[in-house]
Coordinates of N, CA and C and ligand atoms in Angstrom, one line a residue:
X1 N 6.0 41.1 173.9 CA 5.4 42.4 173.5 C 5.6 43.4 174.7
X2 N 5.4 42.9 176.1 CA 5.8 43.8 176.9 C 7.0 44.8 177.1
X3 N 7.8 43.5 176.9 CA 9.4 43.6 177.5 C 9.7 44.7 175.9
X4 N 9.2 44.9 174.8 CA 9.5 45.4 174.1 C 8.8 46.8 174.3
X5 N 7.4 46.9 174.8 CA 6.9 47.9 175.3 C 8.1 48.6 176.4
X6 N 8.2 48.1 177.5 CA 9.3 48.3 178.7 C 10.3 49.1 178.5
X7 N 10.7 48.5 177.4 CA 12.4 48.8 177.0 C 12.1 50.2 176.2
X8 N 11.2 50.2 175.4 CA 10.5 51.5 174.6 C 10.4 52.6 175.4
X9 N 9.8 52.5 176.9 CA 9.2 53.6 177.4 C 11.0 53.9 178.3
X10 N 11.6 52.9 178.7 CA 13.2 53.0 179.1 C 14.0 54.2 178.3
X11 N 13.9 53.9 176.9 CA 14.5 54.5 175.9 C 14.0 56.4 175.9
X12 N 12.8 56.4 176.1 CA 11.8 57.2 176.1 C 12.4 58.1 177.2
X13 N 12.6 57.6 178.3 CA 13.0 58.3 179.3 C 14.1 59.1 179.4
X14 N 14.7 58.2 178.8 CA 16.6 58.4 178.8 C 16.8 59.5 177.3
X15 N 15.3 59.8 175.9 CA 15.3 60.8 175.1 C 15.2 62.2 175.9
X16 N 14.3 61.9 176.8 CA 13.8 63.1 178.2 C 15.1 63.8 178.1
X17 N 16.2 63.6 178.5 CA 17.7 64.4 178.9 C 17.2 65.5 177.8
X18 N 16.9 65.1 176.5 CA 16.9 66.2 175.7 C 16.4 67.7 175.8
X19 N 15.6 67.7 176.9 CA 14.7 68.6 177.2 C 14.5 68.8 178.3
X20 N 15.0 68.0 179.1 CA 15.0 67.9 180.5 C 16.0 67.8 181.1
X21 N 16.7 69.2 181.9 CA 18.4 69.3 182.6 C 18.5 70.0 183.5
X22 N 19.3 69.9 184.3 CA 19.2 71.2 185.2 C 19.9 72.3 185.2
X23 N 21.1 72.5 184.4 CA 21.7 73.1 183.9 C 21.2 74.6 183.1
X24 N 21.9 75.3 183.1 CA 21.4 76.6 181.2 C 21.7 75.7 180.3
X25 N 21.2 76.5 179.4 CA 22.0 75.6 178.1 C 21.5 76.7 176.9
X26 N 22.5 77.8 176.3 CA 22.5 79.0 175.7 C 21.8 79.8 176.7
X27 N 22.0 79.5 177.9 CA 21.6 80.7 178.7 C 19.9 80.4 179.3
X28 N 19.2 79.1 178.8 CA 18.0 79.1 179.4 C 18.2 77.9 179.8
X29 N 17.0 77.9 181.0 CA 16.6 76.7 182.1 C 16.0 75.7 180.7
X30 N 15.7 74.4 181.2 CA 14.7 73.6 180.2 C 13.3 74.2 180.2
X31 N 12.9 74.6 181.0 CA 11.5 75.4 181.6 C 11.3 76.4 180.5
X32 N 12.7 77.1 180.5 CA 12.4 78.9 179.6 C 12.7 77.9 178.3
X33 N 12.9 76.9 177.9 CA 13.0 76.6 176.4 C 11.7 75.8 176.5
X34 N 11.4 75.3 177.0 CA 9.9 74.8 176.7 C 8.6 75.9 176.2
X35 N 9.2 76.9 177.7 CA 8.2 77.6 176.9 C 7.9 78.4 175.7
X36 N 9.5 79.0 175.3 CA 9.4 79.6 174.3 C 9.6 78.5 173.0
X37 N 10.1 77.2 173.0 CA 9.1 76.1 171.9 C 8.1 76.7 171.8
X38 N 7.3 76.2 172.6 CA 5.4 76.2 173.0 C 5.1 77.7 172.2
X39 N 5.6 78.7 172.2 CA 4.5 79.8 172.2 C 5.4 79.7 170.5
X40 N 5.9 79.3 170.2 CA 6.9 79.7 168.7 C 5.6 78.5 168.2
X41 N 5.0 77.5 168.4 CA 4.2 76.7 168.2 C 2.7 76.9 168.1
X42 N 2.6 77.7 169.2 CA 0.9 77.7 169.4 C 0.4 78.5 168.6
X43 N -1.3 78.2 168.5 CA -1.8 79.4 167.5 C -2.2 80.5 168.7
X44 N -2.8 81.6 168.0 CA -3.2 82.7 168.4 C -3.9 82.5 170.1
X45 N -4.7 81.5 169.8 CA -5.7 81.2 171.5 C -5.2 81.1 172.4
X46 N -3.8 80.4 172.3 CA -3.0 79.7 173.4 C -1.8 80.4 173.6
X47 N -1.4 81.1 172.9 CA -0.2 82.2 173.4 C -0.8 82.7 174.6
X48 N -1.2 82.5 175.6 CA -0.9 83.3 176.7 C -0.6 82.3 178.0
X49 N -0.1 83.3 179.1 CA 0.6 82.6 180.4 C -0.7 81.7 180.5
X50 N -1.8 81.5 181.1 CA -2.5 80.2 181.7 C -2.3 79.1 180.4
X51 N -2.2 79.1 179.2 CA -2.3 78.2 178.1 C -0.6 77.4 178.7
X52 N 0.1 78.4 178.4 CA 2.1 78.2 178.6 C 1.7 77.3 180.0
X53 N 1.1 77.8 180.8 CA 1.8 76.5 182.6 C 0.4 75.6 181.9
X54 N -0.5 75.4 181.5 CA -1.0 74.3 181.6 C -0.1 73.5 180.4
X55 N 0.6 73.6 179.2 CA 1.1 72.6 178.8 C 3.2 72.1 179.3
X56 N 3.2 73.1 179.7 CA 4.4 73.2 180.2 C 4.3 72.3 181.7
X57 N 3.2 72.4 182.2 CA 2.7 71.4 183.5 C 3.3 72.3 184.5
X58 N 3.3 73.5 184.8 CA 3.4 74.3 185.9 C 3.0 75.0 186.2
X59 N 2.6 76.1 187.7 CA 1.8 76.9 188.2 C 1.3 78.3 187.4
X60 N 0.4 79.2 187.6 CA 0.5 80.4 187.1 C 1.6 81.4 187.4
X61 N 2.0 81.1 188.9 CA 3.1 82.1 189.4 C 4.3 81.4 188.2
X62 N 4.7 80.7 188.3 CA 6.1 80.2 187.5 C 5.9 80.1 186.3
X63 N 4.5 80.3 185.5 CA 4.6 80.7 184.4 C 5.0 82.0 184.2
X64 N 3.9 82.7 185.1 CA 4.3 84.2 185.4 C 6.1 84.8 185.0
X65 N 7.1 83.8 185.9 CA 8.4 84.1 186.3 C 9.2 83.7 184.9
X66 N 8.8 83.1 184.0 CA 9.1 82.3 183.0 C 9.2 82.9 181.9
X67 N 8.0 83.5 182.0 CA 7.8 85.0 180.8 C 8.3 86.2 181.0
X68 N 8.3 86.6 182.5 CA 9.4 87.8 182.4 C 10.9 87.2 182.3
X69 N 11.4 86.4 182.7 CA 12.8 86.1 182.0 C 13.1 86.2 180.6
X70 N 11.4 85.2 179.8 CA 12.2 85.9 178.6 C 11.8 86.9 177.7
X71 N 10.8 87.8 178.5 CA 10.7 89.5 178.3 C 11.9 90.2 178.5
X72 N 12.2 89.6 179.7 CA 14.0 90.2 179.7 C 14.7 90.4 178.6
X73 N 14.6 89.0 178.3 CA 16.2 88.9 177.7 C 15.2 89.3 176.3
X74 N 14.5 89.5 176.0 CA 13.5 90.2 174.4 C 13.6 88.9 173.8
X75 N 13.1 88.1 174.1 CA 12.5 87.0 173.2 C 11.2 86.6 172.9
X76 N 10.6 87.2 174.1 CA 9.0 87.4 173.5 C 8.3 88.3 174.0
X77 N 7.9 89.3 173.6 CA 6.7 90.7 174.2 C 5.4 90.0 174.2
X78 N 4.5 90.6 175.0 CA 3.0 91.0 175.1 C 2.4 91.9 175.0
X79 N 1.2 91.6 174.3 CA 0.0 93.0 173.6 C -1.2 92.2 174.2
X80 N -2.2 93.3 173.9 CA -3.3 93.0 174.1 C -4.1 91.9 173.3
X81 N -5.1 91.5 173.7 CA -5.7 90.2 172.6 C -6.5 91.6 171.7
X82 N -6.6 91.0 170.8 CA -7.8 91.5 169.5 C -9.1 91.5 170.5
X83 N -9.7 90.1 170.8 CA -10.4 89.4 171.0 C -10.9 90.1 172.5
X84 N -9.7 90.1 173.9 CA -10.5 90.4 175.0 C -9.1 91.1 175.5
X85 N -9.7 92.5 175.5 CA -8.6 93.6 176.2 C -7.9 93.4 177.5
X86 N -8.6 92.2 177.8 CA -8.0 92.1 179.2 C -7.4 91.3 179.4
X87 N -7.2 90.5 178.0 CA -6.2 89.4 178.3 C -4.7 89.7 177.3
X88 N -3.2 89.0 177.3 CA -2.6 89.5 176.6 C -2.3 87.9 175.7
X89 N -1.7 88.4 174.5 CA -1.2 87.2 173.9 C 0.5 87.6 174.1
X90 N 1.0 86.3 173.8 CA 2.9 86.4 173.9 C 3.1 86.2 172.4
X91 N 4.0 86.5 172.0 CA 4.3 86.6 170.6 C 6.4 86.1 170.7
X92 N 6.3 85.7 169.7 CA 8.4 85.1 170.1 C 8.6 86.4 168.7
X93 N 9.3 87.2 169.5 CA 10.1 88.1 169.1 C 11.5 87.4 167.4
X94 N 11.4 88.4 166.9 CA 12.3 88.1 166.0 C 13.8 87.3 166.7
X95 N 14.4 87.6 167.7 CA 15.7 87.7 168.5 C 15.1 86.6 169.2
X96 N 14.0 85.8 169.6 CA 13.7 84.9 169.8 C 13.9 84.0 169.2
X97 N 13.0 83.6 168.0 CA 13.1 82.7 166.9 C 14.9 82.5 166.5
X98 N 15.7 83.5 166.3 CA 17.0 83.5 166.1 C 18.1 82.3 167.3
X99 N 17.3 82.7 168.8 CA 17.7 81.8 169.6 C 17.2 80.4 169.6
X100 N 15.8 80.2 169.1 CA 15.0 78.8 168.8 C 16.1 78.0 167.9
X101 N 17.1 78.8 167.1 CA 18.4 78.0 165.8 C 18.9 77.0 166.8
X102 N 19.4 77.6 168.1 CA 19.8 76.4 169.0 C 19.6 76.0 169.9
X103 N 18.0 75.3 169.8 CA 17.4 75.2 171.0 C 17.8 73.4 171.0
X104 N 18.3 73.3 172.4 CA 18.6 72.0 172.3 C 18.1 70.5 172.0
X105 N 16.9 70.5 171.8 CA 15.9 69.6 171.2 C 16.2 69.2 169.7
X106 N 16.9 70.2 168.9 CA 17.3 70.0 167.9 C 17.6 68.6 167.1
X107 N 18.9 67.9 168.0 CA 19.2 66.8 167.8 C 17.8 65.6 167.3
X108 N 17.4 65.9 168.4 CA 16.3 64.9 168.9 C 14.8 65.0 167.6
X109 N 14.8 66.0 167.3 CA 13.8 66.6 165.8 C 14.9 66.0 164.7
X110 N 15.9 66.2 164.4 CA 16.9 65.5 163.7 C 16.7 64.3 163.5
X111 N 16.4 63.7 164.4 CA 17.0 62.3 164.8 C 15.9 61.6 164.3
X112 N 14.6 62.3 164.5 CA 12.9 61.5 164.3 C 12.6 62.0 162.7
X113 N 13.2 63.0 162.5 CA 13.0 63.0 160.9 C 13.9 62.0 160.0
X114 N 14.6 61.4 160.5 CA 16.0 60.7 159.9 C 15.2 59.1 159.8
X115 N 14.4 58.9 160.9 CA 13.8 57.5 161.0 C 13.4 56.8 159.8
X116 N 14.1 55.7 159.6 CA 13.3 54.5 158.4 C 11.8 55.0 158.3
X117 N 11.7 54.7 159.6 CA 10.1 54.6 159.4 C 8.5 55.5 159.3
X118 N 10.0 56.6 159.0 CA 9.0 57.9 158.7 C 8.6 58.5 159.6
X119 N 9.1 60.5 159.5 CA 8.4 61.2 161.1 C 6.8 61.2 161.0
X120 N 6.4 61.0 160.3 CA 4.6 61.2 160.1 C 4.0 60.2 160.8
X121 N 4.8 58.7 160.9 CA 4.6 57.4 161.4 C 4.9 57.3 162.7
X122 N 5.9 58.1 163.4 CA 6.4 57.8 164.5 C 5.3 59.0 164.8
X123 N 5.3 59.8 164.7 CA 4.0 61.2 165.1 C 3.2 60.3 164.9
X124 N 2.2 59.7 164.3 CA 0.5 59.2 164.6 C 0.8 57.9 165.7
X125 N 2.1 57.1 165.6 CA 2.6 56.3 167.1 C 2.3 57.1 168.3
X126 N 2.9 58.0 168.4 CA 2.9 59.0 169.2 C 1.6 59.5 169.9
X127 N 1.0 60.0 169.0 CA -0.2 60.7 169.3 C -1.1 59.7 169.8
X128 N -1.3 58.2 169.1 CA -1.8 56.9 169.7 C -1.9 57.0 171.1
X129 N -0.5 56.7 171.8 CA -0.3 56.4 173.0 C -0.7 57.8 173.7
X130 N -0.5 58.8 173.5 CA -1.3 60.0 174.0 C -2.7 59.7 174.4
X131 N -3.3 59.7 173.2 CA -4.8 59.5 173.6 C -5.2 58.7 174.2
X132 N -4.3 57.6 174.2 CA -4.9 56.2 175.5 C -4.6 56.9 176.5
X133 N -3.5 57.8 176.9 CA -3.3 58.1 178.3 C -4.7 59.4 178.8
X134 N -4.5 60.1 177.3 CA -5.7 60.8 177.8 C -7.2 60.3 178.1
X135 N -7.5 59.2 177.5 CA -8.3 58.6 177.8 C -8.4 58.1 179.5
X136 N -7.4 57.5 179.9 CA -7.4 57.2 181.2 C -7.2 58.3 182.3
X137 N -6.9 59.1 181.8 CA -6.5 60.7 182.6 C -8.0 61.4 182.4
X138 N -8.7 61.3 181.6 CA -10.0 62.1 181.1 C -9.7 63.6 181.0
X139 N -8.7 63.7 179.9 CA -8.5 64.7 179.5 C -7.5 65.0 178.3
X140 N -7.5 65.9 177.3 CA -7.0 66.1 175.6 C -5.7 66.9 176.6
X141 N -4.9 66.2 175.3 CA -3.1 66.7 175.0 C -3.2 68.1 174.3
X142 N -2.4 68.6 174.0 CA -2.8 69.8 173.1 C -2.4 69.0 171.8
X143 N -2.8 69.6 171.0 CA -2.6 69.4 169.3 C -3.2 70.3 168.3
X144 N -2.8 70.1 167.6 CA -3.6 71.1 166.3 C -4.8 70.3 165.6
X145 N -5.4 71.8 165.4 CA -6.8 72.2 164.6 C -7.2 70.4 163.3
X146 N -5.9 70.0 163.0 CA -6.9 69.0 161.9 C -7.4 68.1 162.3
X147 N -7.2 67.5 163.8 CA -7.2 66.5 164.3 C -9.2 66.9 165.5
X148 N -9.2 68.4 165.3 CA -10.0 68.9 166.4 C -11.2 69.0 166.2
X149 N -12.4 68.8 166.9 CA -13.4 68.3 166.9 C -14.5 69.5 166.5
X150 N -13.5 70.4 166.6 CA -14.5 72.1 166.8 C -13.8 72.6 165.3
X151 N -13.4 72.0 164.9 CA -13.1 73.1 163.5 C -14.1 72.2 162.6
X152 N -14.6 73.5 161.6 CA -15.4 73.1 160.8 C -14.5 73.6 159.1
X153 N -14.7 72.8 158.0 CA -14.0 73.2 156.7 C -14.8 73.8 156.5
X154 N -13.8 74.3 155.2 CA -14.2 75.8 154.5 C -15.4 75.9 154.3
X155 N -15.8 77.2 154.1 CA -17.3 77.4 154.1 C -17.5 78.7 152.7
X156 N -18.8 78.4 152.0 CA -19.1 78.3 151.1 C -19.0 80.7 151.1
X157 N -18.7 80.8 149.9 CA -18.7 82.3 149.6 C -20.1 83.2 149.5
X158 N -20.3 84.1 150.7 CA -21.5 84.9 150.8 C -21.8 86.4 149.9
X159 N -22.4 86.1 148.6 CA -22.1 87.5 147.8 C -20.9 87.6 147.6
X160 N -20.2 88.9 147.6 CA -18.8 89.4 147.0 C -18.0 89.3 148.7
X161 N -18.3 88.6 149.6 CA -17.6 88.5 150.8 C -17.3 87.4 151.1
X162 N -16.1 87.0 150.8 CA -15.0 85.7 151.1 C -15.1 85.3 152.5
X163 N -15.8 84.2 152.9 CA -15.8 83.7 154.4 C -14.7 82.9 155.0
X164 N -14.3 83.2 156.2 CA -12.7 82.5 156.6 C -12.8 81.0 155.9
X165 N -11.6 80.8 156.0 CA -11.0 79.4 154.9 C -11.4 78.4 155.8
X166 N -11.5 78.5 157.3 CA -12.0 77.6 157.8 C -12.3 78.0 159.7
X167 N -13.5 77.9 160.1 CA -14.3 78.0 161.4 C -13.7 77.4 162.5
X168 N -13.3 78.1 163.9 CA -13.1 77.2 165.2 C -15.0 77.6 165.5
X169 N -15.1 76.3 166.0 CA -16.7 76.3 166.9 C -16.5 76.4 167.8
X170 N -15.4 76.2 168.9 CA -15.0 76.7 169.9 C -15.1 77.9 170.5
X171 N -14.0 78.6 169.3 CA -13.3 80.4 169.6 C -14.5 81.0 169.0
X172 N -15.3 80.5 168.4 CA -16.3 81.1 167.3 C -15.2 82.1 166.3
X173 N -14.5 82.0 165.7 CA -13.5 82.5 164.9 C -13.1 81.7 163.8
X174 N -12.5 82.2 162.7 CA -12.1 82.1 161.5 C -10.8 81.4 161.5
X175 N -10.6 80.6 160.8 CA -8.6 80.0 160.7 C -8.5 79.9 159.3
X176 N -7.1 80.5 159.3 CA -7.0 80.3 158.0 C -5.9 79.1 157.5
X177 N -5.7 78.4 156.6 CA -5.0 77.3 156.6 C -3.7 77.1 157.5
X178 N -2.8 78.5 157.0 CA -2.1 78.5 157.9 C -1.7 78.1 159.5
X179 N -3.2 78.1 160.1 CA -2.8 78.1 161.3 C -3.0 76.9 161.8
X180 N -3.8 75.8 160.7 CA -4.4 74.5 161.1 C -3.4 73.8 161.8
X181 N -2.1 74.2 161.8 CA -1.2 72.7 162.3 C -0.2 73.1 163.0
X182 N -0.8 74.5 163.6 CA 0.0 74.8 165.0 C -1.1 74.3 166.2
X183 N -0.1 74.7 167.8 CA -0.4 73.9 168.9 C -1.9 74.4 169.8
X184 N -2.7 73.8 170.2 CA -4.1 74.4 171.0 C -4.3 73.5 172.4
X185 N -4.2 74.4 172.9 CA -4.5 73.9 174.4 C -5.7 73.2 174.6
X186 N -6.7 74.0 173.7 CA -8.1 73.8 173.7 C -8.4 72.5 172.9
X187 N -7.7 71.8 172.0 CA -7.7 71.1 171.6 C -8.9 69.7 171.9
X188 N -10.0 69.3 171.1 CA -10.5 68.5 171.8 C -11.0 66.8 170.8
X189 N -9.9 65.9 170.7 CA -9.7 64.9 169.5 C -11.2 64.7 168.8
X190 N -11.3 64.8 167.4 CA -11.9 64.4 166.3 C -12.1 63.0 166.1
X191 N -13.5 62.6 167.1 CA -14.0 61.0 167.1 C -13.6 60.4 166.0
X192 N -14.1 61.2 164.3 CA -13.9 60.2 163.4 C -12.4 60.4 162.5
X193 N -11.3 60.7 163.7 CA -10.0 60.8 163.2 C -9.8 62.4 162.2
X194 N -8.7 62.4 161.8 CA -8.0 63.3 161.2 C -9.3 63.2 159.7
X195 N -9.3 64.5 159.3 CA -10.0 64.7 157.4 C -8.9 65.2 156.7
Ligands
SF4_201 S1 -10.4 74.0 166.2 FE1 -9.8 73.1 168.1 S2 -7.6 73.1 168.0 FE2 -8.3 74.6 166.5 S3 -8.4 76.6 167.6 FE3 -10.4 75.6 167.7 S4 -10.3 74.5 169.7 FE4 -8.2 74.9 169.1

């Protein structure tokens, strides 16, 4: 069981190239395509620079340097939050998303949807071994809202005023289905599993 564990995390390593190069590759570092994955991914809370270097695992300054590269090149602008004027969210520009067509990870998303054993099966594999590590690290991976311990389901209709489809306890804010199964920093695992 080990040697099969071993050989797994081997394999694991050597998938890494996918996303990890030192090279460009269509013109971005692995760094500037992580991040703009990440924000094409996240919900509303976590589009901004301190969300980007905490899952990307780098500083504020090099997140900083990360986002104006790809403000440069117009793959994602910044506005103000709704929420706090003083913070901004990143948004992936239309001409963004168009560059995401060949983001080199591609293959590797190919490759896990292709699996016998089902991408939904290899994702809850995945996410397993996550949480053990978070567990020994004493701290949550990002993930999405269904798995999260601060979203509350739909809530019942007040008079003629339709209440959001579903509550962060967290953000103290509204989600609407759509957003349940993009990425949150804030993320914090749902004791009695996924509903
Ligand atoms: S419910 Fe959890 S994952 Fe969803 S926005 Fe709130 S803190 Fe983030």
């Amino acid at each position: 069981m080990i040697t099969a564990a071993r050989e797994a995390v081997d394999l694991l390593i050597q998938a890494a190239s996918s996303w990890r190069f030192e090279d460009n590759r269509h013109g971005l570092l692995d760094r500037e395509w992580m991040a703009l994955r990440f924000l094409a991914r996240a919900n509303r809370f976590s589009r901004t620079p301190s969300a980007l270097a905490h899952f990307v695992g780098i500083s504020r300054a090099t997140a900083s340097q990360t986002v104006g590269r790809l403000e440069d090149k117009g793959y994602i602008q910044r506005t103000r939050s709704d929420q706090d004027k003083r913070s901004v969210v990143l948004d992936v520009t239309p001409r963004g998303e168009n560059v995401l067509a060949s983001d080199p990870i591609a293959p590797l998303v190919n490759a896990i949807a292709g699996l016998a054993v089902g991408a939904n099966k290899f994702r809850d594999l995945l996410r397993n071994v996550l949480e053990q590590l978070d567990a020994r690290r004493d701290r949550h991976h990002a993930d999405s809202c269904r798995q999260c311990i601060f979203l509350t389901e739909p809530t019942s209709k007040r008079g003629s005023k339709t209440l959001p489809e579903y509550t962060c306890r967290f953000f103290r804010a509204g989600l609407s289905g759509s957003e349940l199964d993009l990425l949150c920093v804030n993320f914090e695992r749902h004791k009695a599993g996924a509903f």
